[in-house]
Amino acid sequence: MKAELYGLRNNHGLWQWRITLDYETDAALLHASLSACTALVRFRPEVSLGQASYLAARLQRNCRRNTNPTDVWREFVIGCREAGMSRENLARIKMEPLLFHTQASTSSRAPLNFRVLDQLIRILAGRSLLPEELAGLMESACLGEWQSDWKRYVQAGVCLGALQVEPGMEWVSRKSWTGSIRHTVKCRRCGTESSREMGREFHFLRKIGRQVLRFFAIGEASSRRATIPSMQDNSGHQRAVNWSMCKECGGLCAYCEECLTMGRIRQCSVLIRGDPAWLERANQHGAGELCKEPDWGHWGLSPAQKDAAFAGVGFLKATAARSAVVPADKLRAQPAGLPRFLIWAVTGAGKTEMIFPLIEYELAHNRQVLIATPRKDVVLELAPRLIKAFPECSVVSLYGGSEERWSRGQVTLATTHQLMRFYQAFDLVVIDELDAYPYHNNPMLIHAAEGACKRSGRYVLLSATPPAALAKEAARGALACVRVPVRYHRHPLPVPKRLVLPRVEQMLKQGRIPGKLRSVLADSLRRGAQVFVFVPRIAWVEPLVRLLGKTFPEFAVKGTSSKDENRRDTVQGFRDRTFALLVTTTILERGVTVPKSDVFILGADAALFDEASLVQMAGRAGRSKDDPAGRVFFGSREWTASQLRAIGQIREMNRLAGKKGYLLESDQPDRRRE
């Protein structure tokens, strides 16, 4: 994408450097400021947006006060070379110094339609989109006939302060511990940064890039996209930020591979962001006094669920009061250390129902709510429940291929990847299963979640097995937290038992199920339970299915894993009790509820099975109120620390549930058989 760079000097001799997608729009809407300047400098023709942004920052830093045009041109040339511009492109650029600007530029184009501009600003508020995505948004808002003129309208929004236009990638300079300046490239959309400094390596590749660009015809350079050899770190892993030839830049251009599935974003790409303040103004007409309370009676919560929801609403009240006394401009300037609240609830506790009062409280105060979850199937499962719980509010579901992609609702339910298309749009961000793939340990999705929340917003985190860092924060009081140690049916969690077994590969090699395992499996099958059998490796699933089928010929056995294209049908058949034994991997460690089920974890001493995985897999048992005492077995040759910690966590939750009186009378510790 091309952009024009120009500078204004005011009566005090201070220069202000700007970039624009359409200079005539600036001249028309900023006529007063242009006419008041003592000097105006334009660089023509246009350069790529990434280069224009770099040059504007450099000139603003080095040519701000009482600089004559000769000094400006010298700094401009140095900046062009640093930005990787070829000599041929630099030779075509001319600086046009003018003493003053007396009138707006005349143009034969039709005047701006301010109704369309206002609508465009409103639909872009709180969003962060590429031009290709903007086209879809305008089409959905019945603005398709103005798509060809989108640059004018976007630039008009920039002049009014309602929109921001930024290059997709930015140069980041940091001071290292040695005192030297480290230059890297960072994606503005997902926050991914190149792993090493772009020093001599970049300049070497830039020279290669110029040779490649000369080799191809200019018209072919954009279509063939000659790619420079990948830059790798010392370990041999390819970096998420890479470089390729670009016709717009006339040389090397950085692009991000980490968020490539959301559309390619380059250094010269336009990232259009709408000011969320315009969305707030549009919602002010429905705002009421901050005194509305959730209707606790109609949610049907258990005592533990109600206590957690009450603590969550108290957190929202306290943080809303904090935001009310801090000016909006200072909130925008604060770093991304927004208030967080952790709901640490055991598997099957009914976390979704717990957040209903929190959503009700936010909606009563005319605030925007986002519920982010790692997987599409969870979005599809939760959407009907939210619509039923809040029939009078609009609920939008966003995921890959969603028909509501460009809709806006009071409650937005989305997969975590979709958050990259929002910019400070939500007052409350609820992150479900924050310890699950792909959100866990993914800086890109964490950055997206931070970018989607307003500077005055709050986070509510849901997890049965929070990461160790969050658990430590909660333990020392640095993180607001409430623990829900019991399921909705108020029975204790099944405590896993140990089975000393040979390794799984040894069982498969011998072609025989050990007597201990065969006996407890037979007990579960005789009582009519659906049996989960977890193994740490995909390659063991099918051989174990055949071995179990031979051992229990009267029962149907199936297997599934991440490589199973019919996994959803297999799981549904298991729920429908069409077969009794399911061999699987950690792909089903969460998000699957099967009534009257027992769990067998073979190879529980494998490195893949950490404490969180073992707790999640054990949580598949005992979820039904008709069979709360499901059985769980850890089958392994060795007794690992992960197994001990998992059992310790389950016992601690049961102890806490008994201490707080959440368990039924018949399940209190002094009456329950250990």
PDB file of C-alpha atoms in Angstrom, residues 200-407:
ATOM      1  CA  ARG A 200      24.209  -6.997   9.279  1.00  0.00           C
ATOM      2  CA  GLU A 201      22.013  -9.930   8.330  1.00  0.00           C
ATOM      3  CA  PHE A 202      19.222  -7.596   7.161  1.00  0.00           C
ATOM      4  CA  HIS A 203      21.537  -5.363   5.148  1.00  0.00           C
ATOM      5  CA  PHE A 204      23.089  -8.424   3.467  1.00  0.00           C
ATOM      6  CA  LEU A 205      19.659  -9.761   2.503  1.00  0.00           C
ATOM      7  CA  ARG A 206      18.594  -6.300   1.364  1.00  0.00           C
ATOM      8  CA  LYS A 207      21.432  -6.312  -1.191  1.00  0.00           C
ATOM      9  CA  ILE A 208      20.392  -9.769  -2.364  1.00  0.00           C
ATOM     10  CA  GLY A 209      16.799  -8.547  -2.564  1.00  0.00           C
ATOM     11  CA  ARG A 210      17.721  -5.671  -4.867  1.00  0.00           C
ATOM     12  CA  GLN A 211      19.486  -8.080  -7.204  1.00  0.00           C
ATOM     13  CA  VAL A 212      16.446 -10.384  -7.227  1.00  0.00           C
ATOM     14  CA  LEU A 213      14.141  -7.435  -7.919  1.00  0.00           C
ATOM     15  CA  ARG A 214      16.324  -6.292 -10.829  1.00  0.00           C
ATOM     16  CA  PHE A 215      16.362  -9.832 -12.195  1.00  0.00           C
ATOM     17  CA  PHE A 216      12.591  -9.997 -12.445  1.00  0.00           C
ATOM     18  CA  ALA A 217      10.532  -7.518 -14.398  1.00  0.00           C
ATOM     19  CA  ILE A 218       8.810  -5.050 -12.113  1.00  0.00           C
ATOM     20  CA  GLY A 219       5.423  -6.312 -13.234  1.00  0.00           C
ATOM     21  CA  GLU A 220       6.346  -9.873 -12.318  1.00  0.00           C
ATOM     22  CA  ALA A 221       7.875  -9.070  -8.953  1.00  0.00           C
ATOM     23  CA  SER A 222       4.497  -8.709  -7.240  1.00  0.00           C
ATOM     24  CA  SER A 223       3.032 -11.856  -8.741  1.00  0.00           C
ATOM     25  CA  ARG A 224       6.010 -14.163  -8.298  1.00  0.00           C
ATOM     26  CA  ARG A 225       6.856 -12.758  -4.851  1.00  0.00           C
ATOM     27  CA  ALA A 226      10.454 -13.940  -4.964  1.00  0.00           C
ATOM     28  CA  THR A 227      11.168 -15.051  -1.423  1.00  0.00           C
ATOM     29  CA  ILE A 228      14.500 -14.458   0.232  1.00  0.00           C
ATOM     30  CA  PRO A 229      15.950 -17.551   1.980  1.00  0.00           C
ATOM     31  CA  SER A 230      14.403 -17.914   5.424  1.00  0.00           C
ATOM     32  CA  MET A 231      16.249 -16.380   8.337  1.00  0.00           C
ATOM     33  CA  GLN A 232      16.635 -18.885  11.155  1.00  0.00           C
ATOM     34  CA  ASP A 233      17.784 -18.604  14.714  1.00  0.00           C
ATOM     35  CA  ASN A 234      20.703 -20.507  16.185  1.00  0.00           C
ATOM     36  CA  SER A 235      18.557 -23.556  16.952  1.00  0.00           C
ATOM     37  CA  GLY A 236      17.482 -23.886  13.316  1.00  0.00           C
ATOM     38  CA  HIS A 237      13.842 -22.947  13.925  1.00  0.00           C
ATOM     39  CA  GLN A 238      12.351 -20.579  11.382  1.00  0.00           C
ATOM     40  CA  ARG A 239      11.366 -17.222  12.799  1.00  0.00           C
ATOM     41  CA  ALA A 240       7.762 -16.115  12.715  1.00  0.00           C
ATOM     42  CA  VAL A 241       8.803 -12.798  11.101  1.00  0.00           C
ATOM     43  CA  ASN A 242      10.295 -13.308   7.636  1.00  0.00           C
ATOM     44  CA  TRP A 243      11.217 -11.252   4.571  1.00  0.00           C
ATOM     45  CA  SER A 244      10.300 -11.398   0.897  1.00  0.00           C
ATOM     46  CA  MET A 245      10.503  -9.176  -2.165  1.00  0.00           C
ATOM     47  CA  CYS A 246       7.722  -6.613  -2.538  1.00  0.00           C
ATOM     48  CA  LYS A 247       6.809  -4.431  -5.486  1.00  0.00           C
ATOM     49  CA  GLU A 248       5.273  -1.773  -3.242  1.00  0.00           C
ATOM     50  CA  CYS A 249       8.468  -1.387  -1.197  1.00  0.00           C
ATOM     51  CA  GLY A 250      10.811  -1.851  -4.134  1.00  0.00           C
ATOM     52  CA  GLY A 251      12.892  -4.302  -2.111  1.00  0.00           C
ATOM     53  CA  LEU A 252      12.665  -6.420   1.021  1.00  0.00           C
ATOM     54  CA  CYS A 253       9.465  -6.282   3.027  1.00  0.00           C
ATOM     55  CA  ALA A 254       8.846  -7.986   6.368  1.00  0.00           C
ATOM     56  CA  TYR A 255       5.763 -10.155   6.836  1.00  0.00           C
ATOM     57  CA  CYS A 256       4.394 -12.187   9.745  1.00  0.00           C
ATOM     58  CA  GLU A 257       4.036 -15.948   9.455  1.00  0.00           C
ATOM     59  CA  GLU A 258       2.564 -16.427  12.934  1.00  0.00           C
ATOM     60  CA  CYS A 259      -0.847 -14.929  12.047  1.00  0.00           C
ATOM     61  CA  LEU A 260      -0.770 -15.907   8.373  1.00  0.00           C
ATOM     62  CA  THR A 261      -4.054 -17.827   8.692  1.00  0.00           C
ATOM     63  CA  MET A 262      -5.821 -14.512   9.436  1.00  0.00           C
ATOM     64  CA  GLY A 263      -4.539 -12.980   6.188  1.00  0.00           C
ATOM     65  CA  ARG A 264      -1.029 -11.937   5.179  1.00  0.00           C
ATOM     66  CA  ILE A 265       0.172  -8.802   6.926  1.00  0.00           C
ATOM     67  CA  ARG A 266       3.285  -7.038   5.655  1.00  0.00           C
ATOM     68  CA  GLN A 267       5.368  -4.022   6.547  1.00  0.00           C
ATOM     69  CA  CYS A 268       3.548  -2.093   3.812  1.00  0.00           C
ATOM     70  CA  SER A 269       0.071  -3.426   4.701  1.00  0.00           C
ATOM     71  CA  VAL A 270      -2.538  -1.033   6.054  1.00  0.00           C
ATOM     72  CA  LEU A 271      -3.939  -1.891   9.470  1.00  0.00           C
ATOM     73  CA  ILE A 272      -7.098   0.157  10.050  1.00  0.00           C
ATOM     74  CA  ARG A 273      -8.195   0.621  13.653  1.00  0.00           C
ATOM     75  CA  GLY A 274     -11.354   2.325  14.850  1.00  0.00           C
ATOM     76  CA  ASP A 275     -11.346   4.453  17.986  1.00  0.00           C
ATOM     77  CA  PRO A 276     -13.471   2.605  20.610  1.00  0.00           C
ATOM     78  CA  ALA A 277     -14.548   5.966  22.043  1.00  0.00           C
ATOM     79  CA  TRP A 278     -16.968   6.334  19.128  1.00  0.00           C
ATOM     80  CA  LEU A 279     -18.548   3.032  20.122  1.00  0.00           C
ATOM     81  CA  GLU A 280     -18.850   4.269  23.711  1.00  0.00           C
ATOM     82  CA  ARG A 281     -20.609   7.451  22.560  1.00  0.00           C
ATOM     83  CA  ALA A 282     -23.063   5.395  20.525  1.00  0.00           C
ATOM     84  CA  ASN A 283     -23.904   3.313  23.610  1.00  0.00           C
ATOM     85  CA  GLN A 284     -24.272   6.199  26.055  1.00  0.00           C
ATOM     86  CA  HIS A 285     -27.935   6.686  25.312  1.00  0.00           C
ATOM     87  CA  GLY A 286     -28.784   3.390  27.036  1.00  0.00           C
ATOM     88  CA  ALA A 287     -26.524   3.809  30.070  1.00  0.00           C
ATOM     89  CA  GLY A 288     -28.178   3.875  33.440  1.00  0.00           C
ATOM     90  CA  GLU A 289     -27.122   4.336  37.042  1.00  0.00           C
ATOM     91  CA  LEU A 290     -24.531   1.877  38.337  1.00  0.00           C
ATOM     92  CA  CYS A 291     -26.870   0.276  40.858  1.00  0.00           C
ATOM     93  CA  LYS A 292     -28.442  -2.646  39.017  1.00  0.00           C
ATOM     94  CA  GLU A 293     -27.950  -6.034  40.679  1.00  0.00           C
ATOM     95  CA  PRO A 294     -28.165  -9.488  39.067  1.00  0.00           C
ATOM     96  CA  ASP A 295     -31.307 -11.489  39.734  1.00  0.00           C
ATOM     97  CA  TRP A 296     -29.678 -14.287  41.724  1.00  0.00           C
ATOM     98  CA  GLY A 297     -32.840 -16.356  42.041  1.00  0.00           C
ATOM     99  CA  HIS A 298     -33.569 -17.350  38.456  1.00  0.00           C
ATOM    100  CA  TRP A 299     -30.118 -18.786  37.613  1.00  0.00           C
ATOM    101  CA  GLY A 300     -30.543 -21.880  39.804  1.00  0.00           C
ATOM    102  CA  LEU A 301     -26.968 -21.909  41.051  1.00  0.00           C
ATOM    103  CA  SER A 302     -25.584 -24.276  43.672  1.00  0.00           C
ATOM    104  CA  PRO A 303     -24.132 -22.726  46.863  1.00  0.00           C
ATOM    105  CA  ALA A 304     -20.561 -22.955  45.520  1.00  0.00           C
ATOM    106  CA  GLN A 305     -21.552 -21.502  42.152  1.00  0.00           C
ATOM    107  CA  LYS A 306     -23.456 -18.662  43.801  1.00  0.00           C
ATOM    108  CA  ASP A 307     -20.518 -17.770  46.052  1.00  0.00           C
ATOM    109  CA  ALA A 308     -18.170 -17.656  43.040  1.00  0.00           C
ATOM    110  CA  ALA A 309     -20.587 -15.537  40.991  1.00  0.00           C
ATOM    111  CA  PHE A 310     -21.116 -13.181  43.940  1.00  0.00           C
ATOM    112  CA  ALA A 311     -17.344 -12.729  44.285  1.00  0.00           C
ATOM    113  CA  GLY A 312     -17.083 -12.102  40.536  1.00  0.00           C
ATOM    114  CA  VAL A 313     -19.767  -9.409  40.594  1.00  0.00           C
ATOM    115  CA  GLY A 314     -18.035  -7.816  43.578  1.00  0.00           C
ATOM    116  CA  PHE A 315     -14.820  -7.702  41.558  1.00  0.00           C
ATOM    117  CA  LEU A 316     -16.639  -6.000  38.662  1.00  0.00           C
ATOM    118  CA  LYS A 317     -18.142  -3.419  41.016  1.00  0.00           C
ATOM    119  CA  ALA A 318     -14.804  -2.590  42.606  1.00  0.00           C
ATOM    120  CA  THR A 319     -12.976  -2.244  39.302  1.00  0.00           C
ATOM    121  CA  ALA A 320     -15.835  -0.230  37.763  1.00  0.00           C
ATOM    122  CA  ALA A 321     -15.562   2.193  40.669  1.00  0.00           C
ATOM    123  CA  ARG A 322     -11.795   2.467  40.032  1.00  0.00           C
ATOM    124  CA  SER A 323     -12.401   3.250  36.352  1.00  0.00           C
ATOM    125  CA  ALA A 324     -15.020   5.851  37.214  1.00  0.00           C
ATOM    126  CA  VAL A 325     -12.540   8.022  39.138  1.00  0.00           C
ATOM    127  CA  VAL A 326      -9.697   7.820  36.590  1.00  0.00           C
ATOM    128  CA  PRO A 327      -9.936  10.171  33.559  1.00  0.00           C
ATOM    129  CA  ALA A 328     -10.421   8.412  30.232  1.00  0.00           C
ATOM    130  CA  ASP A 329      -7.249   9.884  28.722  1.00  0.00           C
ATOM    131  CA  LYS A 330      -5.135   8.521  31.581  1.00  0.00           C
ATOM    132  CA  LEU A 331      -6.783   5.110  31.301  1.00  0.00           C
ATOM    133  CA  ARG A 332      -5.701   4.985  27.675  1.00  0.00           C
ATOM    134  CA  ALA A 333      -2.141   5.769  28.659  1.00  0.00           C
ATOM    135  CA  GLN A 334      -1.924   3.028  31.298  1.00  0.00           C
ATOM    136  CA  PRO A 335       0.098  -0.123  30.493  1.00  0.00           C
ATOM    137  CA  ALA A 336      -1.625  -3.423  29.821  1.00  0.00           C
ATOM    138  CA  GLY A 337      -1.911  -4.404  33.494  1.00  0.00           C
ATOM    139  CA  LEU A 338      -5.697  -4.531  33.640  1.00  0.00           C
ATOM    140  CA  PRO A 339      -7.566  -6.059  36.615  1.00  0.00           C
ATOM    141  CA  ARG A 340      -7.931  -9.841  36.465  1.00  0.00           C
ATOM    142  CA  PHE A 341     -10.160 -12.259  38.345  1.00  0.00           C
ATOM    143  CA  LEU A 342      -9.561 -16.018  38.347  1.00  0.00           C
ATOM    144  CA  ILE A 343     -12.388 -18.510  38.812  1.00  0.00           C
ATOM    145  CA  TRP A 344     -10.549 -21.719  39.710  1.00  0.00           C
ATOM    146  CA  ALA A 345     -13.298 -24.306  39.418  1.00  0.00           C
ATOM    147  CA  VAL A 346     -12.993 -28.081  39.298  1.00  0.00           C
ATOM    148  CA  THR A 347     -13.934 -29.925  36.109  1.00  0.00           C
ATOM    149  CA  GLY A 348     -17.705 -30.232  35.780  1.00  0.00           C
ATOM    150  CA  ALA A 349     -18.376 -27.397  38.244  1.00  0.00           C
ATOM    151  CA  GLY A 350     -20.558 -25.475  35.777  1.00  0.00           C
ATOM    152  CA  LYS A 351     -18.280 -22.538  34.991  1.00  0.00           C
ATOM    153  CA  THR A 352     -20.576 -21.294  32.221  1.00  0.00           C
ATOM    154  CA  GLU A 353     -23.507 -20.889  34.614  1.00  0.00           C
ATOM    155  CA  MET A 354     -21.270 -19.040  37.083  1.00  0.00           C
ATOM    156  CA  ILE A 355     -20.519 -16.248  34.624  1.00  0.00           C
ATOM    157  CA  PHE A 356     -24.189 -15.623  33.760  1.00  0.00           C
ATOM    158  CA  PRO A 357     -24.661 -13.164  36.696  1.00  0.00           C
ATOM    159  CA  LEU A 358     -21.450 -11.386  35.662  1.00  0.00           C
ATOM    160  CA  ILE A 359     -22.724 -11.006  32.104  1.00  0.00           C
ATOM    161  CA  GLU A 360     -26.098  -9.818  33.413  1.00  0.00           C
ATOM    162  CA  TYR A 361     -24.391  -7.166  35.566  1.00  0.00           C
ATOM    163  CA  GLU A 362     -22.322  -5.850  32.640  1.00  0.00           C
ATOM    164  CA  LEU A 363     -25.309  -5.783  30.279  1.00  0.00           C
ATOM    165  CA  ALA A 364     -27.341  -3.886  32.875  1.00  0.00           C
ATOM    166  CA  HIS A 365     -24.685  -1.161  32.696  1.00  0.00           C
ATOM    167  CA  ASN A 366     -24.628  -1.138  28.902  1.00  0.00           C
ATOM    168  CA  ARG A 367     -21.170  -2.679  28.574  1.00  0.00           C
ATOM    169  CA  GLN A 368     -19.739  -4.941  25.894  1.00  0.00           C
ATOM    170  CA  VAL A 369     -18.892  -8.530  26.874  1.00  0.00           C
ATOM    171  CA  LEU A 370     -16.543 -10.937  25.119  1.00  0.00           C
ATOM    172  CA  ILE A 371     -16.275 -14.651  25.896  1.00  0.00           C
ATOM    173  CA  ALA A 372     -13.160 -16.152  24.299  1.00  0.00           C
ATOM    174  CA  THR A 373     -12.656 -19.894  24.075  1.00  0.00           C
ATOM    175  CA  PRO A 374      -9.914 -21.912  22.379  1.00  0.00           C
ATOM    176  CA  ARG A 375     -12.073 -24.133  20.172  1.00  0.00           C
ATOM    177  CA  LYS A 376     -14.829 -23.709  17.602  1.00  0.00           C
ATOM    178  CA  ASP A 377     -16.880 -26.614  18.980  1.00  0.00           C
ATOM    179  CA  VAL A 378     -17.118 -24.877  22.365  1.00  0.00           C
ATOM    180  CA  VAL A 379     -18.413 -21.726  20.621  1.00  0.00           C
ATOM    181  CA  LEU A 380     -21.091 -23.770  18.872  1.00  0.00           C
ATOM    182  CA  GLU A 381     -22.037 -25.446  22.155  1.00  0.00           C
ATOM    183  CA  LEU A 382     -22.208 -22.252  24.238  1.00  0.00           C
ATOM    184  CA  ALA A 383     -24.039 -20.051  21.722  1.00  0.00           C
ATOM    185  CA  PRO A 384     -27.516 -21.660  22.189  1.00  0.00           C
ATOM    186  CA  ARG A 385     -27.113 -21.568  25.973  1.00  0.00           C
ATOM    187  CA  LEU A 386     -26.246 -17.859  25.954  1.00  0.00           C
ATOM    188  CA  ILE A 387     -29.120 -17.042  23.602  1.00  0.00           C
ATOM    189  CA  LYS A 388     -31.513 -18.920  25.885  1.00  0.00           C
ATOM    190  CA  ALA A 389     -30.095 -17.260  29.022  1.00  0.00           C
ATOM    191  CA  PHE A 390     -30.200 -13.728  27.531  1.00  0.00           C
ATOM    192  CA  PRO A 391     -33.061 -13.711  25.005  1.00  0.00           C
ATOM    193  CA  GLU A 392     -33.350  -9.913  24.943  1.00  0.00           C
ATOM    194  CA  CYS A 393     -29.721  -9.189  24.022  1.00  0.00           C
ATOM    195  CA  SER A 394     -27.836  -9.833  20.796  1.00  0.00           C
ATOM    196  CA  VAL A 395     -25.332 -12.700  20.911  1.00  0.00           C
ATOM    197  CA  VAL A 396     -22.762 -12.994  18.107  1.00  0.00           C
ATOM    198  CA  SER A 397     -20.665 -16.123  17.463  1.00  0.00           C
ATOM    199  CA  LEU A 398     -17.312 -15.670  15.715  1.00  0.00           C
ATOM    200  CA  TYR A 399     -15.069 -18.459  14.411  1.00  0.00           C
ATOM    201  CA  GLY A 400     -13.468 -19.469  11.137  1.00  0.00           C
ATOM    202  CA  GLY A 401     -16.234 -19.480   8.498  1.00  0.00           C
ATOM    203  CA  SER A 402     -18.842 -17.867  10.773  1.00  0.00           C
ATOM    204  CA  GLU A 403     -21.808 -16.241   9.020  1.00  0.00           C
ATOM    205  CA  GLU A 404     -21.858 -13.543  11.729  1.00  0.00           C
ATOM    206  CA  ARG A 405     -18.283 -12.500  10.994  1.00  0.00           C
ATOM    207  CA  TRP A 406     -19.068  -8.784  10.677  1.00  0.00           C
ATOM    208  CA  SER A 407     -21.986  -8.569  13.105  1.00  0.00           C
TER     209      SER A 407
END
